[in-house]
Short mmCIF file of C-alpha atoms in Angstrom, two decimals:
data_model
loop_
_atom_site.label_atom_id
_atom_site.label_comp_id
_atom_site.label_asym_id
_atom_site.label_seq_id
_atom_site.Cartn_x
_atom_site.Cartn_y
_atom_site.Cartn_z
CA MET A 30 -16.75 -24.25 4.50
CA ILE A 31 -15.41 -23.17 7.86
CA ALA A 32 -18.24 -23.69 10.34
CA GLY A 33 -19.27 -20.67 12.38
CA LEU A 34 -17.18 -18.07 10.56
CA ASN A 35 -19.88 -17.04 8.09
CA GLN A 36 -22.37 -16.73 10.92
CA GLU A 37 -20.02 -14.54 12.96
CA LEU A 38 -19.28 -12.33 9.95
CA ALA A 39 -22.99 -11.92 9.29
CA ASP A 40 -23.93 -11.31 12.93
CA ASN A 41 -21.06 -9.06 13.94
CA PHE A 42 -20.25 -7.20 10.74
CA ASP A 43 -23.21 -7.68 8.40
CA ILE A 44 -20.77 -9.26 5.95
CA HIS A 45 -22.08 -11.92 3.56
CA ILE A 46 -19.31 -13.51 1.51
CA GLN A 47 -20.39 -14.69 -1.95
CA ASN A 48 -17.32 -16.73 -2.92
CA GLN A 49 -16.93 -19.27 -0.13
CA ALA A 50 -13.76 -20.75 -1.66
CA LEU A 51 -12.06 -17.39 -1.31
CA LEU A 52 -12.90 -17.17 2.39
CA ASP A 53 -11.72 -20.75 2.94
CA GLU A 54 -8.44 -19.93 1.19
CA ALA A 55 -7.96 -16.85 3.39
CA PHE A 56 -8.17 -18.98 6.55
CA THR A 57 -6.09 -21.94 5.38
CA GLN A 58 -2.40 -22.29 6.21
CA ALA A 59 0.04 -24.17 3.97
CA SER A 60 0.47 -26.87 6.65
CA TYR A 61 -3.22 -27.80 6.30
CA VAL A 62 -2.98 -27.96 2.51
CA ASN A 63 0.03 -30.27 2.81
CA GLU A 64 -1.92 -32.62 5.08
CA HIS A 65 -4.86 -32.71 2.69
CA PRO A 66 -3.33 -33.27 -0.75
CA ASN A 67 -5.39 -33.81 -3.92
CA GLN A 68 -8.25 -31.69 -2.57
CA GLY A 69 -7.25 -28.67 -4.65
CA LEU A 70 -6.93 -26.54 -1.51
CA LYS A 71 -5.11 -23.22 -1.58
CA PHE A 72 -3.42 -21.42 1.27
CA TYR A 73 -3.73 -17.81 2.26
CA GLU A 74 -0.43 -16.27 1.18
CA ARG A 75 -1.42 -14.79 -2.17
CA ILE A 76 -4.60 -13.23 -0.78
CA GLU A 77 -2.59 -11.90 2.15
CA PHE A 78 -0.26 -10.15 -0.32
CA LEU A 79 -3.27 -8.30 -1.69
CA GLY A 80 -4.87 -7.65 1.71
CA ASP A 81 -1.68 -6.03 2.97
CA ALA A 82 -1.80 -3.44 0.16
CA VAL A 83 -5.53 -2.89 0.72
CA MET A 84 -4.97 -2.15 4.43
CA GLN A 85 -2.11 0.24 3.64
CA LEU A 86 -4.38 2.27 1.40
CA VAL A 87 -7.47 2.19 3.61
CA VAL A 88 -5.50 3.32 6.68
CA SER A 89 -3.47 5.91 4.71
CA ASN A 90 -6.61 7.39 3.22
CA TYR A 91 -8.32 7.60 6.62
CA ILE A 92 -5.50 9.29 8.52
CA PHE A 93 -4.72 11.59 5.56
CA ARG A 94 -8.26 12.98 5.73
CA ARG A 95 -8.66 12.86 9.51
CA TYR A 96 -5.44 14.77 10.24
CA PRO A 97 -5.31 17.43 7.53
CA GLN A 98 -2.41 19.27 9.17
CA MET A 99 -0.23 16.26 9.96
CA PRO A 100 3.05 16.29 8.02
CA GLN A 101 4.16 13.27 5.98
CA GLY A 102 6.69 12.00 8.51
CA ARG A 103 4.13 11.71 11.27
CA LEU A 104 1.50 10.24 8.97
CA THR A 105 4.04 7.56 8.09
CA ARG A 106 4.78 6.84 11.74
CA LEU A 107 1.10 6.73 12.68
CA ARG A 108 0.38 4.34 9.82
CA ALA A 109 3.24 2.13 10.98
CA ALA A 110 1.71 2.12 14.47
CA MET A 111 -1.63 0.97 13.07
CA VAL A 112 -0.44 -1.34 10.30
CA ASN A 113 1.85 -3.85 11.99
CA GLU A 114 1.96 -7.42 13.22
CA ASN A 115 1.06 -6.61 16.79
CA SER A 116 -2.03 -4.54 16.07
CA PHE A 117 -3.29 -6.77 13.25
CA ALA A 118 -2.93 -9.81 15.51
CA SER A 119 -5.03 -8.09 18.15
CA PHE A 120 -7.70 -7.16 15.60
CA ALA A 121 -7.75 -10.79 14.43
CA ARG A 122 -8.29 -11.97 18.02
CA GLU A 123 -11.05 -9.42 18.62
CA CYS A 124 -12.83 -10.77 15.53
CA HIS A 125 -12.29 -14.38 16.81
CA PHE A 126 -10.41 -15.19 13.61
CA ASP A 127 -8.00 -17.37 15.63
CA GLN A 128 -10.81 -19.93 16.08
CA TYR A 129 -11.28 -20.43 12.35
CA ILE A 130 -7.77 -20.92 10.99
CA ARG A 131 -7.19 -24.29 9.30
CA LEU A 132 -3.83 -25.58 10.49
CA GLY A 133 -1.86 -28.78 10.06
CA LYS A 134 -1.47 -30.98 13.12
CA GLY A 135 2.16 -30.06 13.69
CA GLU A 136 1.40 -26.35 13.58
CA GLU A 137 -1.55 -26.85 15.91
CA LYS A 138 0.68 -28.65 18.38
CA ALA A 139 3.26 -25.87 18.10
CA GLN A 140 0.52 -23.41 19.14
CA ALA A 141 0.71 -21.52 15.86
CA ARG A 142 -2.91 -20.49 16.43
CA GLN A 143 -1.75 -18.13 19.19
CA ARG A 144 1.18 -16.72 17.22
CA ASP A 145 1.01 -13.01 16.37
CA SER A 146 2.70 -13.49 13.00
CA LEU A 147 0.05 -15.99 11.86
CA LEU A 148 -2.84 -13.95 13.25
CA CYS A 149 -1.52 -10.86 11.45
CA ASP A 150 -1.30 -12.83 8.19
CA ILE A 151 -4.86 -14.08 8.63
CA PHE A 152 -6.18 -10.59 9.31
CA GLU A 153 -4.57 -9.42 6.08
CA SER A 154 -5.78 -12.40 4.09
CA PHE A 155 -9.31 -11.86 5.38
CA ILE A 156 -9.07 -8.24 4.20
CA GLY A 157 -7.83 -9.50 0.82
CA ALA A 158 -10.74 -11.94 0.51
CA LEU A 159 -13.22 -9.26 1.54
CA TYR A 160 -11.76 -6.90 -1.07
CA LEU A 161 -11.93 -9.51 -3.84
CA ASP A 162 -15.44 -10.61 -2.90
CA GLN A 163 -17.11 -7.34 -1.97
CA GLY A 164 -14.89 -4.47 -3.08
CA LEU A 165 -13.13 -1.62 -1.34
CA ASP A 166 -16.24 0.01 0.16
CA THR A 167 -17.04 -3.07 2.25
CA VAL A 168 -13.43 -3.23 3.46
CA VAL A 169 -13.67 0.43 4.50
CA ARG A 170 -16.90 -0.31 6.38
CA PHE A 171 -15.30 -3.26 8.20
CA VAL A 172 -12.13 -1.35 9.07
CA THR A 173 -14.20 1.62 10.23
CA GLN A 174 -15.89 -0.74 12.68
CA VAL A 175 -12.86 -2.75 13.81
CA VAL A 176 -9.76 -0.55 13.47
CA PHE A 177 -10.49 3.18 13.40
CA PRO A 178 -12.33 3.37 16.77
CA LYS A 179 -9.04 2.25 18.36
CA LEU A 180 -7.60 5.65 17.45
CA ASP A 181 -10.16 7.33 19.70
CA GLU A 182 -9.73 4.72 22.40
CA GLY A 183 -6.06 5.70 22.58
CA ARG A 184 -4.73 2.35 21.33
CA PHE A 185 -1.97 4.07 19.33
CA ASP A 186 -1.26 6.83 21.85
CA GLU A 187 2.20 5.52 22.54
CA PHE A 188 3.10 6.45 18.97
CA PHE A 189 0.80 9.38 18.81
CA ASP A 190 1.83 12.72 20.18
CA HIS A 191 -1.12 15.05 20.83
CA LYS A 192 1.16 17.87 21.98
CA THR A 193 2.99 17.88 18.65
CA GLU A 194 -0.28 17.68 16.78
CA LEU A 195 -1.67 20.67 18.70
CA GLN A 196 1.50 22.63 18.02
CA GLU A 197 1.29 21.91 14.30
CA LEU A 198 -2.34 22.90 14.17
CA VAL A 199 -2.13 26.21 16.04
CA GLN A 200 1.17 27.25 14.47
CA GLN A 201 0.18 26.67 10.88
CA HIS A 202 -0.37 30.40 10.33
CA GLY A 203 2.64 31.56 12.37
CA ALA A 204 4.22 31.28 15.79
CA VAL A 205 2.04 31.21 18.93
CA ASP A 206 2.82 30.59 22.60
CA ILE A 207 1.81 27.19 23.92
CA ASP A 208 2.07 26.67 27.65
CA TYR A 209 1.16 23.69 29.86
CA ARG A 210 0.34 24.69 33.48
CA LEU A 211 -0.16 22.38 36.45
CA LEU A 212 -3.53 23.22 38.04
CA ASP A 213 -3.81 20.63 40.76
CA GLU A 214 -2.54 17.41 42.30
CA GLU A 215 -5.24 15.16 43.74
CA GLY A 216 -5.54 11.85 45.52
CA PRO A 217 -3.38 9.84 47.93
CA ASP A 218 0.39 9.67 47.43
CA ASN A 219 0.27 6.19 45.88
CA ASP A 220 -2.45 7.24 43.42
CA LEU A 221 -1.68 10.87 42.60
CA ALA A 222 -3.52 12.48 39.70
CA PHE A 223 -2.22 15.59 37.98
CA LYS A 224 -4.47 18.15 36.40
CA VAL A 225 -3.00 20.26 33.64
CA ALA A 226 -4.35 23.02 31.39
CA VAL A 227 -2.94 24.01 28.03
CA TYR A 228 -2.83 27.72 27.21
CA VAL A 229 -2.44 29.02 23.69
CA ASN A 230 -1.54 32.72 23.66
CA ASP A 231 -2.68 32.83 27.30
CA LYS A 232 -6.13 31.41 26.57
CA VAL A 233 -7.13 28.00 28.01
CA LEU A 234 -7.82 25.59 25.16
CA GLY A 235 -8.06 22.31 27.07
CA GLN A 236 -7.58 20.45 30.34
CA GLY A 237 -6.45 16.94 31.11
CA THR A 238 -5.65 14.65 34.01
CA GLY A 239 -3.23 11.76 34.31
CA HIS A 240 -1.07 9.81 36.71
CA SER A 241 1.99 11.60 35.38
CA LYS A 242 2.41 15.21 34.30
CA LYS A 243 3.39 13.98 30.85
CA HIS A 244 0.21 11.96 30.51
CA ALA A 245 -1.91 14.86 31.84
CA GLU A 246 -0.33 17.18 29.27
CA GLN A 247 -1.07 14.74 26.45
CA ASN A 248 -4.69 14.54 27.59
CA ALA A 249 -4.94 18.34 27.81
CA ALA A 250 -3.56 18.62 24.26
CA ARG A 251 -6.02 15.99 23.04
CA HIS A 252 -8.87 17.89 24.73
CA ALA A 253 -7.72 21.14 23.07
CA LEU A 254 -7.62 19.41 19.69
CA GLU A 255 -11.18 18.16 20.17
CA ASN A 256 -12.31 21.68 21.09
CA LEU A 257 -10.60 23.17 18.04
CA LYS A 258 -12.12 20.56 15.74
CA ALA A 259 -15.59 21.16 17.21
CA GLU A 260 -15.18 24.86 16.41
CA GLU A 261 -14.32 24.27 12.74
CA MET B 18 -2.00 26.98 -12.07
CA ILE B 19 0.94 25.25 -13.69
CA ALA B 20 0.86 26.23 -17.37
CA GLY B 21 0.82 23.38 -19.84
CA LEU B 22 0.29 20.53 -17.38
CA ASN B 23 -3.51 20.52 -17.58
CA GLN B 24 -3.32 20.57 -21.38
CA GLU B 25 -0.88 17.62 -21.43
CA LEU B 26 -3.04 15.63 -19.01
CA ALA B 27 -6.12 16.29 -21.15
CA ASP B 28 -4.39 15.56 -24.46
CA ASN B 29 -2.35 12.53 -23.46
CA PHE B 30 -4.50 10.87 -20.80
CA ASP B 31 -7.98 12.36 -21.11
CA ILE B 32 -7.61 13.51 -17.50
CA HIS B 33 -9.45 16.65 -16.41
CA ILE B 34 -8.58 17.68 -12.85
CA GLN B 35 -11.38 19.46 -10.99
CA ASN B 36 -9.44 20.72 -7.97
CA GLN B 37 -6.60 22.75 -9.44
CA ALA B 38 -5.12 23.52 -5.99
CA LEU B 39 -4.59 19.81 -5.43
CA LEU B 40 -2.68 19.42 -8.68
CA ASP B 41 -0.57 22.49 -7.88
CA GLU B 42 0.23 21.03 -4.45
CA ALA B 43 1.26 17.73 -6.04
CA PHE B 44 3.87 19.48 -8.22
CA THR B 45 5.24 21.91 -5.63
CA GLN B 46 8.39 21.20 -3.66
CA ALA B 47 8.98 22.62 -0.15
CA SER B 48 11.83 24.81 -1.49
CA TYR B 49 9.33 26.69 -3.69
CA VAL B 50 6.91 27.19 -0.78
CA ASN B 51 9.76 28.60 1.33
CA GLU B 52 10.62 31.11 -1.39
CA HIS B 53 7.01 32.21 -1.71
CA PRO B 54 5.82 32.72 1.88
CA ASN B 55 2.38 34.11 2.77
CA GLN B 56 0.82 32.69 -0.38
CA GLY B 57 -0.73 29.75 1.47
CA LEU B 58 1.11 27.29 -0.77
CA LYS B 59 1.42 23.64 0.17
CA PHE B 60 4.07 21.16 -0.90
CA TYR B 61 3.60 17.66 -2.22
CA GLU B 62 4.70 15.43 0.66
CA ARG B 63 1.33 14.64 2.24
CA ILE B 64 -0.27 13.82 -1.12
CA GLU B 65 2.76 11.72 -1.97
CA PHE B 66 2.18 9.68 1.22
CA LEU B 67 -1.28 8.83 -0.07
CA GLY B 68 -0.18 8.27 -3.68
CA ASP B 69 2.43 5.75 -2.57
CA ALA B 70 -0.27 3.60 -0.91
CA VAL B 71 -2.55 3.97 -3.95
CA MET B 72 0.20 2.72 -6.29
CA GLN B 73 0.97 -0.23 -4.01
CA LEU B 74 -2.65 -1.35 -4.18
CA VAL B 75 -3.19 -0.71 -7.90
CA VAL B 76 -0.04 -2.64 -8.86
CA SER B 77 -0.70 -5.44 -6.31
CA ASN B 78 -4.23 -5.88 -7.57
CA TYR B 79 -3.10 -5.99 -11.20
CA ILE B 80 -0.32 -8.55 -10.81
CA PHE B 81 -2.43 -10.66 -8.40
CA ARG B 82 -5.06 -11.09 -11.11
CA ARG B 83 -2.70 -11.27 -14.08
CA TYR B 84 -0.51 -14.03 -12.60
CA PRO B 85 -2.98 -16.32 -10.85
CA GLN B 86 -0.34 -19.01 -10.25
CA MET B 87 2.44 -16.77 -8.98
CA PRO B 88 3.31 -17.43 -5.33
CA GLN B 89 3.44 -14.63 -2.78
CA GLY B 90 7.22 -14.32 -2.72
CA ARG B 91 7.46 -13.66 -6.43
CA LEU B 92 4.47 -11.33 -6.41
CA THR B 93 6.28 -9.33 -3.75
CA ARG B 94 9.48 -9.20 -5.78
CA LEU B 95 7.68 -8.25 -8.98
CA ARG B 96 5.83 -5.47 -7.16
CA ALA B 97 9.14 -4.22 -5.78
CA ALA B 98 10.54 -4.17 -9.33
CA MET B 99 7.60 -2.06 -10.51
CA VAL B 100 7.09 0.15 -7.46
CA ASN B 101 10.46 1.78 -6.82
CA GLU B 102 12.30 5.04 -7.25
CA ASN B 103 13.94 4.13 -10.52
CA SER B 104 10.81 3.03 -12.35
CA PHE B 105 8.60 5.78 -10.95
CA ALA B 106 11.19 8.38 -12.00
CA SER B 107 11.15 6.99 -15.53
CA PHE B 108 7.33 7.06 -15.63
CA ALA B 109 7.44 10.69 -14.45
CA ARG B 110 9.85 11.59 -17.25
CA GLU B 111 7.74 9.79 -19.85
CA CYS B 112 4.75 11.88 -18.73
CA HIS B 113 6.93 15.06 -18.88
CA PHE B 114 6.22 15.69 -15.20
CA ASP B 115 9.79 16.93 -14.76
CA GLN B 116 8.89 20.07 -16.74
CA TYR B 117 6.13 21.07 -14.35
CA ILE B 118 7.69 20.76 -10.90
CA ARG B 119 7.79 24.03 -8.94
CA LEU B 120 11.23 24.26 -7.33
CA GLY B 121 13.08 26.89 -5.33
CA LYS B 122 16.05 28.57 -7.02
CA GLY B 123 18.67 26.68 -5.01
CA GLU B 124 17.11 23.32 -5.86
CA GLU B 125 16.85 24.32 -9.52
CA LYS B 126 20.52 25.22 -9.55
CA ALA B 127 21.36 21.89 -7.87
CA GLN B 128 19.58 20.14 -10.77
CA ALA B 129 16.95 18.63 -8.49
CA ARG B 130 14.63 18.52 -11.51
CA GLN B 131 16.71 15.67 -12.95
CA ARG B 132 16.97 13.75 -9.65
CA ASP B 133 15.28 10.33 -9.57
CA SER B 134 14.23 10.71 -5.93
CA LEU B 135 12.31 13.91 -6.66
CA LEU B 136 10.78 12.56 -9.87
CA CYS B 137 9.63 9.44 -8.01
CA ASP B 138 8.04 11.62 -5.32
CA ILE B 139 6.26 13.70 -7.95
CA PHE B 140 4.92 10.62 -9.72
CA GLU B 141 3.49 9.42 -6.41
CA SER B 142 2.06 12.82 -5.50
CA PHE B 143 0.42 13.07 -8.92
CA ILE B 144 -1.16 9.65 -8.30
CA GLY B 145 -2.33 10.91 -4.88
CA ALA B 146 -3.88 14.04 -6.40
CA LEU B 147 -5.54 12.00 -9.15
CA TYR B 148 -6.98 9.62 -6.52
CA LEU B 149 -8.31 12.47 -4.37
CA ASP B 150 -9.75 14.34 -7.34
CA GLN B 151 -11.09 11.54 -9.51
CA GLY B 152 -11.10 8.32 -7.50
CA LEU B 153 -9.44 4.94 -7.84
CA ASP B 154 -10.94 4.04 -11.23
CA THR B 155 -9.24 6.97 -12.95
CA VAL B 156 -5.93 6.06 -11.31
CA VAL B 157 -6.32 2.49 -12.61
CA ARG B 158 -7.02 3.85 -16.11
CA PHE B 159 -3.91 6.08 -15.99
CA VAL B 160 -1.67 3.32 -14.63
CA THR B 161 -3.04 0.90 -17.21
CA GLN B 162 -1.89 3.34 -19.88
CA VAL B 163 1.47 4.36 -18.37
CA VAL B 164 2.76 1.49 -16.23
CA PHE B 165 1.25 -1.90 -17.09
CA PRO B 166 2.28 -1.93 -20.80
CA LYS B 167 5.89 -1.90 -19.54
CA LEU B 168 5.37 -5.43 -18.26
CA ASP B 169 4.74 -6.60 -21.83
CA GLU B 170 7.57 -4.48 -23.18
CA GLY B 171 9.94 -6.38 -20.89
CA ARG B 172 10.85 -3.37 -18.72
CA PHE B 173 10.90 -5.52 -15.57
CA ASP B 174 12.45 -8.59 -17.17
CA GLU B 175 15.60 -8.29 -15.13
CA PHE B 176 13.47 -9.06 -12.06
CA PHE B 177 11.04 -11.23 -13.86
CA ASP B 178 11.81 -14.82 -14.57
CA HIS B 179 9.68 -16.27 -17.38
CA LYS B 180 11.27 -19.69 -17.00
CA THR B 181 10.12 -19.91 -13.39
CA GLU B 182 6.70 -18.63 -14.33
CA LEU B 183 6.33 -21.25 -17.06
CA GLN B 184 7.44 -23.94 -14.65
CA GLU B 185 4.86 -22.84 -12.06
CA LEU B 186 2.12 -22.75 -14.65
CA VAL B 187 2.71 -26.14 -16.28
CA GLN B 188 3.51 -27.94 -13.03
CA GLN B 189 0.46 -26.77 -11.11
CA HIS B 190 -1.25 -30.13 -11.67
CA GLY B 191 1.86 -32.26 -11.16
CA ALA B 192 5.39 -32.74 -12.42
CA VAL B 193 6.19 -32.36 -16.12
CA ASP B 194 9.45 -32.33 -18.08
CA ILE B 195 10.61 -28.91 -19.24
CA ASP B 196 13.54 -28.82 -21.59
CA TYR B 197 15.29 -25.93 -23.38
CA ARG B 198 17.03 -26.97 -26.62
CA LEU B 199 19.39 -24.89 -28.75
CA LEU B 200 18.10 -24.87 -32.33
CA ASP B 201 20.52 -22.55 -34.08
CA GLU B 202 23.29 -19.98 -33.83
CA GLU B 203 23.10 -17.19 -36.37
CA GLY B 204 25.06 -14.11 -37.41
CA PRO B 205 28.71 -13.04 -37.28
CA ASP B 206 30.89 -13.91 -34.28
CA ASN B 207 30.62 -10.43 -32.78
CA ASP B 208 26.83 -10.44 -33.09
CA LEU B 209 25.79 -14.02 -32.51
CA ALA B 210 22.10 -14.76 -31.97
CA PHE B 211 20.93 -17.96 -30.32
CA LYS B 212 17.65 -19.62 -31.15
CA VAL B 213 16.11 -21.81 -28.47
CA ALA B 214 12.91 -23.85 -28.20
CA VAL B 215 11.21 -24.89 -24.99
CA TYR B 216 9.74 -28.40 -24.86
CA VAL B 217 7.16 -29.43 -22.30
CA ASN B 218 6.76 -33.20 -22.16
CA ASP B 219 8.55 -33.32 -25.54
CA LYS B 220 6.13 -30.92 -27.23
CA VAL B 221 7.39 -27.52 -28.46
CA LEU B 222 5.56 -24.75 -26.60
CA GLY B 223 7.59 -21.73 -27.67
CA GLN B 224 10.71 -20.39 -29.38
CA GLY B 225 12.92 -17.41 -28.64
CA THR B 226 16.11 -15.72 -29.81
CA GLY B 227 18.67 -13.68 -27.91
CA HIS B 228 22.32 -12.65 -27.81
CA SER B 229 22.92 -15.12 -25.00
CA LYS B 230 21.49 -18.58 -24.44
CA LYS B 231 20.01 -17.38 -21.17
CA HIS B 232 18.18 -14.53 -22.88
CA ALA B 233 16.98 -16.80 -25.70
CA GLU B 234 15.59 -19.26 -23.11
CA GLN B 235 13.77 -16.47 -21.28
CA ASN B 236 12.23 -15.35 -24.59
CA ALA B 237 11.23 -18.92 -25.44
CA ALA B 238 9.56 -19.26 -22.04
CA ARG B 239 7.76 -15.95 -22.52
CA HIS B 240 6.58 -17.11 -25.94
CA ALA B 241 5.32 -20.38 -24.44
CA LEU B 242 3.45 -18.44 -21.74
CA GLU B 243 1.78 -16.29 -24.38
CA ASN B 244 0.75 -19.40 -26.31
CA LEU B 245 -0.66 -21.02 -23.16
CA LYS B 246 -2.58 -17.89 -22.24
CA ALA B 247 -3.98 -17.59 -25.78
CA GLU B 248 -5.27 -21.18 -25.43
CA GLU B 249 -7.14 -20.48 -22.19
#
């Protein structure tokens, strides 16, 4: 049993793993198994294989329903922005999973515990263990707490184009005019903020600010999308 | 409504789709939507995005449980052998899905209906529609009927190495001797059949025949695996 992990899972996520061996396996690297032979230990790779597929489905299902107008190509790109080594490693760190990985001494010395590739693997293997132990609904609950809020916090904005999304949404029943207009520039020269409004067929749908016009336009488009969704 | 499809799904798979629009979408290509504007038609690509992820999970989950000793690398390769354009196109044909695709005239003329890439897409979009309409359990039931039996029929044998699997299984608790011995050659020169037995620690575990020694050994290993699983 990995001390502290069960307590954190219970306290932070209301998760209570039944099969402790499964959780141990999910947090154990091959290097640790090699250093502790004849203990019947298993390492995380098989469970990670499963967890990877579980995450693909849970994220696909969420963005499919959340963005009902988004075409396949952009869904695929958004999923790739969410389901990758970098973001999974950051989720693993936020859940403190790095503290609980069982590593061999050599790997520990080589700072594997800080390595994105390992942290990504462990996030996936945890998801696999959670799926095996508790089923898909509990995985969805966990991911809804840990991953999906990052969409609203703008974590994937680099990959995520609100202007294109707005265009797709308002043009689904035919062509409309979309126009971004600069309303104001505020602040000192070294900290300028732009204020932009987005007009759809000459009606203001949203406003946004940003330290570049591009960023202000993205925020205006996001604001317009929120307004349109609130109207639905 | 696509005539005949609902009847086939009911007769062959005991599947009764509630949301007809979803099924129509899953079988409609963009070329057909373009030829029938202003009818509010949708094409399959978004549902296919979802169906792809559903298939990845359903197949991953099945092979993870069925081959409890198989390491991650081979699980990944086996999944790739099952989840690909070629095999999905053949499943689509076996289900007669090719007959029900709604295509534009140009695509019809270009024989798109016979194209593996389209048939693969349609198989995935059907899986996506089934998931949305009926949930994961019904998808598992369908895939258990249509896809998984192909494992036993040897459809993926080219990618699937029974000798390696046998080795992994019998060596999990330490090294053992595995030996393949030629028992017999039968038949005329132009149709020779080899008969091989596999010995594990000098005990026969299985026999197999084939038109090459390699194939006979694979069949012997498969036979041994079946015997071992029957003993469990």
